[in-house]
Coordinates of C-alpha atoms and ligand atoms in Angstrom, one line a residue:
X1 CA -202.2 -180.1 19.4
X2 CA -199.4 -178.9 17.2
X3 CA -196.0 -178.0 18.4
X4 CA -196.0 -174.9 16.3
X5 CA -198.3 -172.0 16.9
X6 CA -200.1 -170.0 14.4
X7 CA -200.6 -166.4 15.3
X8 CA -202.0 -164.5 12.5
X9 CA -204.3 -166.0 9.9
X10 CA -203.9 -165.8 6.2
X11 CA -201.7 -167.5 3.7
X12 CA -198.4 -166.1 2.4
X13 CA -196.7 -167.5 -0.7
X14 CA -193.3 -166.2 -1.6
X15 CA -189.5 -166.7 -1.4
X16 CA -187.5 -167.4 1.7
X17 CA -185.3 -164.7 3.2
X18 CA -183.2 -166.0 6.0
X19 CA -182.6 -163.5 8.7
X20 CA -179.5 -164.5 10.5
X21 CA -179.9 -163.8 14.2
X22 CA -177.7 -166.6 15.4
X23 CA -175.6 -165.9 18.5
X24 CA -172.2 -164.5 17.8
X25 CA -169.3 -166.9 18.5
X26 CA -167.3 -165.6 21.4
X27 CA -163.8 -166.7 22.4
X28 CA -161.9 -166.0 25.6
X29 CA -158.7 -164.0 25.5
X30 CA -156.5 -163.0 28.4
X31 CA -155.5 -159.4 28.3
X32 CA -152.6 -157.5 29.9
X33 CA -153.1 -155.1 32.8
X34 CA -152.3 -152.2 30.5
X35 CA -155.2 -153.1 28.2
X36 CA -157.9 -153.3 30.8
X37 CA -159.1 -149.7 30.5
X38 CA -159.1 -149.9 26.7
X39 CA -161.2 -153.1 26.9
X40 CA -163.7 -151.4 29.3
X41 CA -163.8 -148.4 26.9
X42 CA -164.6 -150.8 24.0
X43 CA -167.4 -152.3 26.0
X44 CA -168.8 -148.9 26.9
X45 CA -168.7 -147.8 23.3
X46 CA -170.5 -150.9 22.0
X47 CA -173.1 -150.3 24.7
X48 CA -173.7 -146.7 23.7
X49 CA -173.8 -147.7 20.0
X50 CA -176.4 -150.3 20.7
X51 CA -178.5 -147.9 22.7
X52 CA -178.2 -145.3 19.9
X53 CA -179.3 -148.0 17.3
X54 CA -182.3 -149.0 19.2
X55 CA -183.3 -145.4 19.8
X56 CA -183.0 -144.6 16.1
X57 CA -185.2 -147.6 15.3
X58 CA -187.6 -146.4 17.9
X59 CA -187.8 -142.9 16.5
X60 CA -188.3 -144.2 13.0
X61 CA -191.0 -146.7 14.0
X62 CA -192.7 -143.9 15.9
X63 CA -193.1 -142.0 12.7
X64 CA -194.2 -145.0 10.7
X65 CA -196.5 -146.8 13.1
X66 CA -197.2 -144.3 16.0
X67 CA -196.3 -145.0 19.6
X68 CA -198.2 -148.3 19.8
X69 CA -195.9 -151.3 20.4
X70 CA -192.9 -149.2 21.2
X71 CA -192.9 -150.5 24.8
X72 CA -191.2 -153.6 23.5
X73 CA -188.2 -151.6 22.2
X74 CA -188.3 -149.5 25.4
X75 CA -187.9 -152.7 27.4
X76 CA -184.7 -153.5 25.4
X77 CA -183.4 -150.0 25.8
X78 CA -184.0 -150.2 29.6
X79 CA -182.0 -153.4 29.7
X80 CA -179.0 -151.7 28.1
X81 CA -179.2 -149.1 30.8
X82 CA -179.2 -151.7 33.6
X83 CA -176.4 -150.8 35.9
X84 CA -175.8 -154.3 37.1
X85 CA -175.2 -155.6 33.6
X86 CA -172.4 -153.0 32.9
X87 CA -171.0 -153.2 36.4
X88 CA -170.7 -156.9 36.3
X89 CA -169.1 -156.9 32.9
X90 CA -166.6 -154.3 33.9
X91 CA -165.7 -156.1 37.0
X92 CA -165.2 -159.4 35.1
X93 CA -162.9 -157.6 32.7
X94 CA -160.9 -156.2 35.6
X95 CA -160.8 -159.2 37.8
X96 CA -160.4 -162.0 35.3
X97 CA -158.4 -159.9 32.8
X98 CA -160.4 -161.1 29.9
X99 CA -161.7 -159.5 26.7
X100 CA -164.9 -157.5 26.9
X101 CA -166.9 -159.9 24.7
X102 CA -166.2 -162.8 27.0
X103 CA -166.9 -160.7 30.1
X104 CA -170.3 -159.6 28.7
X105 CA -171.1 -163.2 27.8
X106 CA -170.3 -164.3 31.3
X107 CA -172.3 -161.5 32.8
X108 CA -175.3 -162.5 30.6
X109 CA -175.0 -166.1 31.6
X110 CA -175.0 -165.2 35.3
X111 CA -178.2 -163.2 34.7
X112 CA -179.9 -166.0 32.8
X113 CA -179.0 -168.6 35.5
X114 CA -181.5 -166.9 37.8
X115 CA -184.3 -168.0 35.5
X116 CA -183.0 -171.5 35.0
X117 CA -185.3 -173.3 37.3
X118 CA -188.4 -171.8 35.8
X119 CA -189.6 -173.2 32.6
X120 CA -192.7 -171.4 31.5
X121 CA -193.3 -169.6 28.3
X122 CA -193.3 -166.0 29.7
X123 CA -190.0 -166.4 31.6
X124 CA -188.4 -167.9 28.5
X125 CA -189.4 -164.9 26.5
X126 CA -187.8 -162.6 29.2
X127 CA -184.7 -164.7 28.8
X128 CA -184.9 -164.2 25.0
X129 CA -185.1 -160.5 25.5
X130 CA -181.9 -160.4 27.5
X131 CA -180.1 -162.6 25.0
X132 CA -181.3 -160.5 22.1
X133 CA -180.1 -157.3 23.7
X134 CA -176.7 -158.7 24.6
X135 CA -176.2 -160.2 21.2
X136 CA -176.7 -156.8 19.7
X137 CA -173.9 -155.4 21.9
X138 CA -171.7 -158.3 21.1
X139 CA -172.2 -157.9 17.4
X140 CA -171.3 -154.3 17.8
X141 CA -168.2 -155.2 19.6
X142 CA -167.0 -157.7 17.0
X143 CA -168.0 -155.4 14.2
X144 CA -170.8 -157.5 12.7
X145 CA -173.3 -155.5 10.7
X146 CA -176.8 -156.4 11.6
X147 CA -179.0 -156.6 8.5
X148 CA -182.2 -154.7 9.0
X149 CA -185.7 -155.6 7.8
X150 CA -186.1 -151.9 6.9
X151 CA -183.6 -152.5 4.0
X152 CA -185.7 -155.2 2.3
X153 CA -186.2 -154.4 -1.4
X154 CA -188.3 -157.3 -2.6
X155 CA -191.4 -158.7 -0.8
X156 CA -190.2 -161.9 1.0
X157 CA -191.1 -164.4 3.7
X158 CA -188.8 -164.1 6.6
X159 CA -187.4 -167.2 8.2
X160 CA -185.5 -166.7 11.4
X161 CA -184.6 -168.4 14.6
X162 CA -186.4 -165.7 16.4
X163 CA -187.2 -162.1 15.7
X164 CA -186.4 -159.2 18.0
X165 CA -188.9 -156.4 18.8
X166 CA -186.7 -154.2 16.6
X167 CA -187.1 -156.6 13.7
X168 CA -190.9 -156.9 14.0
X169 CA -191.3 -153.2 14.5
X170 CA -189.5 -152.4 11.3
X171 CA -191.5 -154.9 9.3
X172 CA -193.4 -153.3 6.4
X173 CA -196.5 -155.1 5.3
X174 CA -195.6 -154.6 1.6
X175 CA -192.2 -156.1 2.1
X176 CA -192.8 -158.9 4.6
X177 CA -195.5 -161.2 3.2
X178 CA -195.2 -163.6 6.1
X179 CA -192.8 -165.1 8.5
X180 CA -191.9 -168.3 10.3
X181 CA -189.6 -168.8 13.2
X182 CA -188.0 -171.7 15.2
X183 CA -188.8 -170.1 18.5
X184 CA -191.8 -168.2 20.0
X185 CA -195.3 -168.7 21.1
X186 CA -198.6 -166.9 20.9
X187 CA -197.7 -164.6 23.7
X188 CA -194.1 -163.9 22.6
X189 CA -193.4 -160.4 21.3
X190 CA -193.2 -161.9 17.8
X191 CA -196.6 -163.4 18.2
X192 CA -198.2 -160.3 19.4
X193 CA -196.7 -158.2 16.6
X194 CA -197.7 -160.7 13.9
X195 CA -201.3 -160.6 15.1
X196 CA -201.3 -156.8 15.5
X197 CA -199.9 -156.3 11.9
X198 CA -202.0 -159.2 10.6
X199 CA -199.0 -160.7 8.8
X200 CA -199.5 -164.5 8.2
X201 CA -197.1 -166.2 10.6
X202 CA -196.2 -169.5 12.2
X203 CA -193.9 -169.6 15.1
X204 CA -192.4 -172.3 17.3
X205 CA -191.4 -174.5 14.4
X206 CA -188.2 -175.5 16.1
X207 CA -185.9 -176.1 13.1
X208 CA -187.3 -174.1 10.1
X209 CA -184.0 -172.2 9.8
X210 CA -182.2 -175.5 9.2
X211 CA -184.7 -176.6 6.6
X212 CA -185.1 -173.5 4.6
X213 CA -182.6 -171.9 2.2
X214 CA -182.5 -168.4 0.9
X215 CA -184.6 -168.0 -2.3
X216 CA -186.6 -171.3 -1.8
X217 CA -190.2 -171.0 -2.5
X218 CA -192.3 -171.3 0.6
X219 CA -195.9 -171.2 1.7
X220 CA -196.8 -170.0 5.2
X221 CA -200.2 -171.2 6.2
X222 CA -201.2 -169.1 9.2
X223 CA -204.6 -170.7 9.2
X224 CA -203.5 -174.3 9.8
X225 CA -200.2 -173.4 11.3
X226 CA -198.1 -175.1 8.7
X227 CA -195.2 -174.2 6.5
X228 CA -194.5 -175.9 3.1
X229 CA -191.0 -175.6 1.6
X230 CA -190.5 -175.8 -2.1
X231 CA -194.1 -176.8 -2.9
X232 CA -194.7 -178.8 -6.1
X233 CA -197.1 -177.2 -8.7
X234 CA -200.1 -179.1 -7.4
X235 CA -199.6 -178.0 -3.8
X236 CA -198.9 -174.4 -5.0
X237 CA -202.2 -174.3 -6.9
X238 CA -204.1 -175.7 -3.8
X239 CA -202.7 -173.0 -1.6
X240 CA -203.2 -170.3 -4.1
X241 CA -206.8 -171.2 -4.1
X242 CA -206.9 -171.4 -0.4
X243 CA -205.3 -167.9 -0.2
X244 CA -207.9 -166.5 -2.6
X245 CA -210.7 -168.0 -0.7
X246 CA -209.5 -166.7 2.5
X247 CA -209.2 -163.2 1.2
X248 CA -212.6 -163.4 -0.4
X249 CA -214.0 -164.8 2.8
X250 CA -212.5 -162.0 4.9
X251 CA -213.8 -159.4 2.6
X252 CA -217.3 -160.8 2.5
X253 CA -217.4 -161.3 6.2
X254 CA -216.3 -157.7 6.9
X255 CA -219.3 -156.5 4.9
X256 CA -221.6 -157.7 7.7
X257 CA -219.5 -155.8 10.2
X258 CA -222.1 -153.2 11.1
X259 CA -225.1 -155.6 11.1
X260 CA -226.4 -157.1 14.3
X261 CA -226.2 -160.7 15.3
X262 CA -229.8 -161.7 15.2
X263 CA -231.4 -164.9 14.2
X264 CA -234.0 -165.0 11.4
X265 CA -236.8 -165.2 14.0
X266 CA -235.4 -162.3 16.0
X267 CA -233.2 -163.7 18.8
X268 CA -230.5 -161.1 19.4
X269 CA -227.1 -161.8 20.9
X270 CA -224.2 -159.4 21.3
X271 CA -220.9 -160.5 19.7
X272 CA -217.9 -159.3 21.7
X273 CA -214.2 -159.7 21.4
X274 CA -211.6 -161.4 23.6
X275 CA -208.4 -159.3 23.7
X276 CA -205.1 -159.9 25.3
X277 CA -203.6 -156.4 25.1
X278 CA -205.3 -153.0 24.9
X279 CA -204.2 -152.2 21.4
X280 CA -206.3 -155.1 20.1
X281 CA -209.4 -153.0 20.7
X282 CA -209.0 -151.5 17.2
X283 CA -208.8 -154.9 15.6
X284 CA -211.9 -156.0 17.5
X285 CA -213.8 -153.0 16.3
X286 CA -212.7 -153.6 12.7
X287 CA -214.1 -157.1 12.9
X288 CA -217.4 -155.8 14.2
X289 CA -217.1 -156.4 18.0
X290 CA -219.9 -154.7 19.9
X291 CA -217.7 -154.6 23.0
X292 CA -214.9 -156.4 24.7
X293 CA -216.2 -159.5 26.5
X294 CA -212.9 -160.5 28.0
X295 CA -209.7 -158.5 28.4
X296 CA -207.2 -161.0 29.7
X297 CA -205.0 -158.6 31.6
X298 CA -202.1 -160.9 32.3
X299 CA -200.0 -159.4 29.5
X300 CA -199.6 -156.3 31.7
X301 CA -197.7 -158.5 34.2
X302 CA -195.5 -160.6 32.0
X303 CA -192.3 -159.7 30.2
X304 CA -191.8 -157.0 32.8
X305 CA -189.1 -156.3 35.4
X306 CA -191.6 -155.3 38.0
X307 CA -195.3 -155.5 38.7
X308 CA -197.4 -152.9 36.9
X309 CA -198.3 -149.9 39.1
X310 CA -201.7 -148.3 39.5
X311 CA -201.0 -145.7 36.8
X312 CA -200.0 -148.3 34.3
X313 CA -203.3 -150.2 34.9
X314 CA -205.3 -147.0 34.8
X315 CA -203.9 -145.8 31.5
X316 CA -204.2 -149.1 29.9
X317 CA -207.8 -149.7 30.8
X318 CA -208.6 -146.0 30.1
X319 CA -207.4 -146.7 26.6
X320 CA -209.8 -149.6 26.3
X321 CA -212.7 -147.6 27.8
X322 CA -212.2 -144.7 25.5
X323 CA -211.5 -146.6 22.3
X324 CA -214.5 -149.0 22.6
X325 CA -217.1 -146.3 22.3
X326 CA -220.0 -148.4 21.0
X327 CA -220.3 -150.8 23.9
X328 CA -218.9 -151.9 27.2
X329 CA -215.6 -153.7 28.0
X330 CA -215.1 -156.3 30.6
X331 CA -211.8 -156.2 32.3
X332 CA -210.9 -159.5 33.9
X333 CA -208.8 -159.2 37.0
X334 CA -205.5 -161.0 37.0
X335 CA -205.5 -164.7 36.1
X336 CA -201.9 -165.6 36.7
X337 CA -201.0 -169.0 38.0
X338 CA -202.2 -172.2 36.2
X339 CA -200.1 -171.9 33.0
X340 CA -198.9 -168.4 33.4
X341 CA -196.5 -167.2 36.1
X342 CA -194.5 -164.2 37.1
X343 CA -191.6 -164.6 39.5
X344 CA -192.9 -162.0 42.0
X345 CA -195.9 -164.1 43.1
X346 CA -193.9 -167.2 43.7
X347 CA -196.8 -169.3 42.5
X348 CA -194.4 -171.2 40.2
X349 CA -193.0 -174.5 41.3
X350 CA -196.4 -175.7 42.6
X351 CA -196.9 -179.4 42.0
X352 CA -200.3 -178.9 40.4
X353 CA -200.5 -175.3 39.2
X354 CA -203.9 -175.6 37.4
X355 CA -205.3 -176.5 40.8
X356 CA -203.1 -174.2 42.7
X357 CA -202.8 -170.5 43.6
X358 CA -204.4 -169.3 40.4
X359 CA -206.7 -166.4 39.4
X360 CA -208.8 -165.0 42.2
X361 CA -207.0 -167.2 44.7
X362 CA -203.7 -165.6 43.9
X363 CA -205.4 -162.1 44.1
X364 CA -206.9 -162.8 47.5
X365 CA -203.5 -164.1 48.6
X366 CA -201.8 -161.0 47.4
X367 CA -204.3 -158.2 48.2
X368 CA -201.6 -155.6 47.4
X369 CA -201.4 -156.7 43.8
X370 CA -205.2 -157.1 43.6
X371 CA -206.0 -153.7 45.0
X372 CA -203.5 -152.0 42.7
X373 CA -205.3 -153.5 39.7
X374 CA -208.8 -152.7 41.1
X375 CA -207.9 -149.1 41.6
X376 CA -206.7 -148.9 38.0
X377 CA -209.9 -150.4 36.7
X378 CA -212.2 -148.2 38.9
X379 CA -210.4 -145.0 37.9
X380 CA -210.6 -145.9 34.2
X381 CA -214.3 -146.7 34.6
X382 CA -214.9 -142.9 34.8
X383 CA -213.8 -142.6 31.1
X384 CA -216.0 -145.2 29.4
X385 CA -218.2 -148.2 30.0
X386 CA -216.2 -150.8 32.0
X387 CA -217.3 -153.8 33.9
X388 CA -215.0 -156.0 35.9
X389 CA -214.9 -159.7 36.3
X390 CA -213.1 -162.2 38.6
X391 CA -211.6 -165.4 37.1
X392 CA -211.6 -168.9 38.7
X393 CA -214.3 -168.3 41.3
X394 CA -215.1 -171.6 43.0
X395 CA -217.2 -170.6 45.9
X396 CA -219.4 -167.9 47.4
X397 CA -217.0 -166.9 50.1
X398 CA -214.3 -166.2 47.5
X399 CA -216.7 -164.0 45.6
X400 CA -217.8 -162.2 48.7
X401 CA -214.2 -161.7 49.8
X402 CA -213.3 -160.3 46.3
X403 CA -216.3 -157.9 46.5
X404 CA -215.3 -156.9 50.0
X405 CA -211.8 -155.9 48.8
X406 CA -213.4 -154.1 45.9
X407 CA -215.6 -152.2 48.3
X408 CA -212.6 -151.2 50.3
X409 CA -210.9 -149.8 47.2
X410 CA -214.1 -147.9 46.2
X411 CA -214.3 -146.4 49.7
X412 CA -210.6 -145.3 49.5
X413 CA -211.2 -143.7 46.1
X414 CA -214.4 -142.0 47.3
X415 CA -212.5 -140.6 50.3
X416 CA -209.9 -139.1 48.1
X417 CA -212.5 -137.7 45.7
X418 CA -211.2 -139.7 42.8
X419 CA -214.0 -140.2 40.2
X420 CA -215.1 -143.7 39.1
X421 CA -218.3 -145.4 38.1
X422 CA -219.9 -146.2 41.4
X423 CA -222.4 -148.5 39.7
X424 CA -219.7 -150.5 37.9
X425 CA -221.1 -154.0 37.2
X426 CA -219.1 -156.9 38.7
X427 CA -219.2 -160.4 37.2
X428 CA -217.9 -163.9 38.0
X429 CA -216.4 -166.3 35.5
X430 CA -218.0 -169.6 35.7
X431 CA -215.2 -171.9 34.8
X432 CA -214.9 -174.4 37.6
X433 CA -217.4 -177.3 38.0
X434 CA -217.9 -176.1 41.6
X435 CA -219.1 -172.6 40.5
X436 CA -221.2 -174.2 37.8
X437 CA -223.4 -176.1 40.3
X438 CA -223.9 -173.1 42.7
X439 CA -224.8 -170.5 40.1
X440 CA -228.0 -169.8 42.0
X441 CA -226.0 -169.0 45.1
X442 CA -223.5 -166.9 43.3
X443 CA -226.3 -165.0 41.7
X444 CA -226.7 -162.9 44.9
X445 CA -223.2 -161.6 44.6
X446 CA -222.7 -161.0 40.8
X447 CA -224.3 -158.7 38.3
X448 CA -223.4 -161.1 35.4
X449 CA -221.7 -164.4 34.7
X450 CA -219.4 -165.3 31.9
X451 CA -218.7 -168.9 31.1
X452 CA -215.1 -169.7 30.6
X453 CA -215.5 -172.9 28.6
X454 CA -211.8 -173.5 28.2
X455 CA -211.2 -174.1 31.9
X456 CA -214.7 -175.5 32.5
X457 CA -214.0 -178.3 30.0
X458 CA -210.5 -178.8 31.5
X459 CA -211.8 -179.2 35.0
X460 CA -215.0 -181.1 34.2
X461 CA -213.2 -183.7 32.1
X462 CA -210.0 -183.6 34.2
X463 CA -208.0 -182.9 31.0
X464 CA -205.0 -180.6 31.3
X465 CA -205.8 -178.1 28.5
X466 CA -202.1 -177.7 27.5
X467 CA -201.1 -181.4 27.7
X468 CA -200.7 -182.8 24.3
X469 CA -201.0 -186.4 25.5
X470 CA -204.6 -186.0 26.5
X471 CA -205.7 -183.4 23.9
X472 CA -207.9 -186.0 22.2
X473 CA -210.0 -186.2 25.3
X474 CA -210.7 -182.5 25.4
X475 CA -214.3 -182.7 24.0
X476 CA -216.6 -179.7 24.2
X477 CA -219.4 -182.0 22.9
X478 CA -219.0 -184.4 25.8
X479 CA -222.5 -184.9 27.4
X480 CA -221.2 -183.9 30.8
X481 CA -219.9 -180.6 29.4
X482 CA -223.2 -179.9 27.6
X483 CA -225.3 -180.8 30.7
X484 CA -223.1 -178.5 32.9
X485 CA -223.5 -175.7 30.4
X486 CA -227.2 -176.2 30.2
X487 CA -227.3 -176.1 34.1
X488 CA -225.4 -172.8 34.3
X489 CA -227.5 -171.1 31.7
X490 CA -230.8 -172.3 33.2
X491 CA -229.9 -171.4 36.8
X492 CA -228.7 -167.9 35.8
X493 CA -231.8 -167.5 33.8
X494 CA -234.1 -168.4 36.7
X495 CA -232.2 -165.8 38.8
X496 CA -232.4 -163.2 36.1
X497 CA -228.6 -162.8 35.9
X498 CA -227.3 -162.3 32.4
X499 CA -224.9 -165.0 31.0
X500 CA -222.2 -164.6 28.5
X501 CA -219.7 -167.1 26.9
X502 CA -216.1 -166.1 26.7
X503 CA -214.3 -169.4 26.2
X504 CA -213.4 -170.7 22.8
X505 CA -216.6 -172.6 22.3
X506 CA -218.1 -169.2 21.4
X507 CA -216.0 -168.9 18.3
X508 CA -217.3 -172.1 16.8
X509 CA -220.6 -172.0 14.9
X510 CA -221.8 -175.5 15.9
X511 CA -221.1 -174.9 19.5
X512 CA -222.6 -171.5 19.4
X513 CA -225.8 -173.0 18.0
X514 CA -226.0 -175.3 21.0
X515 CA -225.2 -172.6 23.5
X516 CA -227.9 -170.3 22.0
X517 CA -230.4 -173.1 22.1
X518 CA -229.8 -173.8 25.8
X519 CA -231.4 -170.5 26.9
X520 CA -231.0 -166.8 27.0
X521 CA -227.4 -165.9 26.2
X522 CA -226.7 -162.2 26.5
X523 CA -223.4 -162.1 24.6
X524 CA -220.7 -164.3 23.2
X525 CA -217.1 -163.2 23.3
X526 CA -214.5 -164.7 21.0
X527 CA -211.3 -164.0 19.2
X528 CA -211.9 -161.0 16.9
X529 CA -211.3 -162.9 13.7
X530 CA -214.2 -165.2 14.5
X531 CA -216.8 -162.6 14.9
X532 CA -217.8 -162.2 11.2
X533 CA -218.1 -165.9 10.7
X534 CA -220.3 -166.4 13.8
X535 CA -222.4 -163.3 12.9
X536 CA -223.1 -164.7 9.4
X537 CA -224.1 -168.0 10.9
X538 CA -226.4 -166.5 13.5
X539 CA -228.1 -164.3 11.0
X540 CA -229.0 -167.3 8.9
X541 CA -230.5 -169.6 11.4
X542 CA -233.7 -169.8 13.4
X543 CA -233.6 -169.6 17.1
X544 CA -236.3 -172.2 17.3
X545 CA -234.0 -174.6 15.4
X546 CA -231.2 -173.9 17.9
X547 CA -233.5 -174.7 20.8
X548 CA -234.8 -177.9 19.1
X549 CA -231.3 -179.1 18.3
X550 CA -229.9 -178.3 21.7
X551 CA -232.7 -180.2 23.4
X552 CA -232.2 -183.2 21.2
X553 CA -228.4 -183.1 21.8
X554 CA -228.9 -183.0 25.5
X555 CA -230.8 -186.2 25.4
X556 CA -228.1 -188.1 23.5
X557 CA -225.6 -190.4 25.3
X558 CA -222.3 -190.1 23.7
X559 CA -220.0 -187.8 21.8
X560 CA -220.3 -190.0 18.7
X561 CA -224.1 -189.9 18.8
X562 CA -224.0 -186.2 19.2
X563 CA -221.6 -185.6 16.3
X564 CA -223.6 -187.9 14.1
X565 CA -226.8 -186.1 14.9
X566 CA -225.3 -182.7 14.3
X567 CA -223.8 -183.6 11.0
X568 CA -227.2 -184.6 9.8
X569 CA -229.1 -181.6 11.3
X570 CA -226.8 -178.7 10.6
X571 CA -226.9 -179.0 6.8
X572 CA -230.7 -178.9 7.0
X573 CA -230.7 -175.5 8.8
X574 CA -227.6 -174.0 7.2
X575 CA -227.2 -175.6 3.8
X576 CA -225.2 -172.8 2.3
X577 CA -221.9 -173.5 4.0
X578 CA -222.3 -177.2 4.5
X579 CA -218.6 -178.2 4.5
X580 CA -218.0 -175.3 6.8
X581 CA -219.6 -177.2 9.6
X582 CA -217.8 -180.4 9.7
X583 CA -218.6 -181.3 13.3
X584 CA -215.6 -183.4 13.8
X585 CA -213.3 -180.5 13.0
X586 CA -215.2 -178.1 15.2
X587 CA -215.2 -180.4 18.1
X588 CA -211.5 -181.1 17.9
X589 CA -210.2 -177.8 16.8
X590 CA -212.0 -175.2 18.7
X591 CA -209.4 -175.4 21.5
X592 CA -207.2 -173.2 19.4
X593 CA -208.5 -169.7 19.0
X594 CA -206.0 -169.4 16.2
X595 CA -207.7 -172.0 14.0
X596 CA -210.4 -169.8 12.7
X597 CA -211.0 -169.9 9.0
X598 CA -210.2 -173.5 8.4
X599 CA -213.8 -174.4 7.8
X600 CA -214.0 -172.1 4.9
X601 CA -211.1 -173.4 3.0
Ligands
PEP701 C1 -211.7 -169.8 29.8 O1 -211.2 -170.5 30.7 O2 -212.6 -170.2 29.0 C2 -211.3 -168.4 29.6 C3 -212.0 -167.6 28.7 O3 -210.3 -167.9 30.2 P1 -208.7 -168.3 29.9 O4 -208.7 -169.0 28.5 O5 -208.0 -167.0 29.9 O6 -208.4 -169.2 31.0
MG702 MG1 -210.1 -169.5 32.2

């Protein structure tokens, strides 16, 4: 696994533009009693100026890009309005008789201390927000002008330590060819915006700002997640070709957008999209998704000051339901815990979080949180085709209990006369080995199953999916994984319960072939960019070949044997894109949803 994180595929070639967002250097000065009120006034003015600047950016962005994504700026504006922040700063100025800059810095540090013990990605992006907002106020106090991306004249590649929401929101596709940052991750604001605007980007590079200089030529490879500084002519030519191929590939693939995914001998499977925030529905539709197979709703909970309320859930899912007109959307209930935490649930600090209070366990432990979300989903189900699905089910009692809570919520809504889809379908994710061997039992309690291969592989092979040390052992083609998958698909088939795939195996052609060959798969949900590639593949193969190959693979004894067999067989049934199906690459790389077009380069 790489340290950096690619967010938005594509290749950008251009010149470096360093955006200086380093923290202002603040010194401590003692002030006299007679200057205290002036100092407080100076602080208040900087605060108002900062608010006014952000509001202006917001208004402008609203005109340019509509109201989507503005919530990130709103969060920053809210922070500036936070009474504790200004009260603390003012009392530090009064009590310690220090300059306003120092007082604000102290106040910020006090704030950040609260998060010190927690080291997960979401909390660190919350910390980043606080810092970014306060640096703006500090810059205004010391009179530093903040350069704006709105002023860019030439198209450039932005290099920055990190980007603020106001930076990303002002980015213009014609002026920002790509960007690369030291900080950030897939779920950081920067990450989300890059993927929403489809700007090639690589984040989390740690020290790119130290290595790059203004005006350097640079290549940002958002496909492989790498950045090349001052490339020589040969490298430049290679990437130019890669860029052209990628563009061509995307264009060609989009041509098949409105075609169905059906094998040459008539086996049909629905291709759906995984999304992580509601605005991604539009992107999914553009790539030909026939529905949403997995809406990971965690984003509603993170980077927030408080838990989302029922109305926020309702409006968000209603947006999904109304925008995805051509098919259904599956809203997965909260899957926090494991590798994603929020402070309110206190599930952080567990010794073994992947095996701890995660997913449905957390929901059943915090029925208040669970019910709020269920009410939101049910109310939204009146406005479009929604299904709901529980993550991390490990036993029948858990599933029954979740359904019991759901029934309670339904009864409450009915009593109040609030409309919802009374027949809403309810599914269980099959992503624990335990669930996978009792699929027949779970069938009585679920309308559908969706296989979460990411966690299923993690728990089956006892490999922490985010631990780089054991990444080499994370093998979707391990015979145990394949047998378990076959078992799930067969058991569900016998019970007549439809099965879908929503883990990353679904976005890989070779893995898709095997899954299809294992039985009747109703749908496969994947990251939106993978849909055209999988569709093209499915349309060119025969279902009977998939069945034959899957059968043979299930009889093989080791990963090596399986890979060897596949590298011989796949070119026979799909000769056209032979190098696109390097089995070694597929097997190792499918863990990253971001690695999508590599095979075509
Ligand atoms: C999975 O585990 O395969 C899955 C789709 O869920 P997540 O990646 O959100 O855990
Ligand atoms: Mg999972």
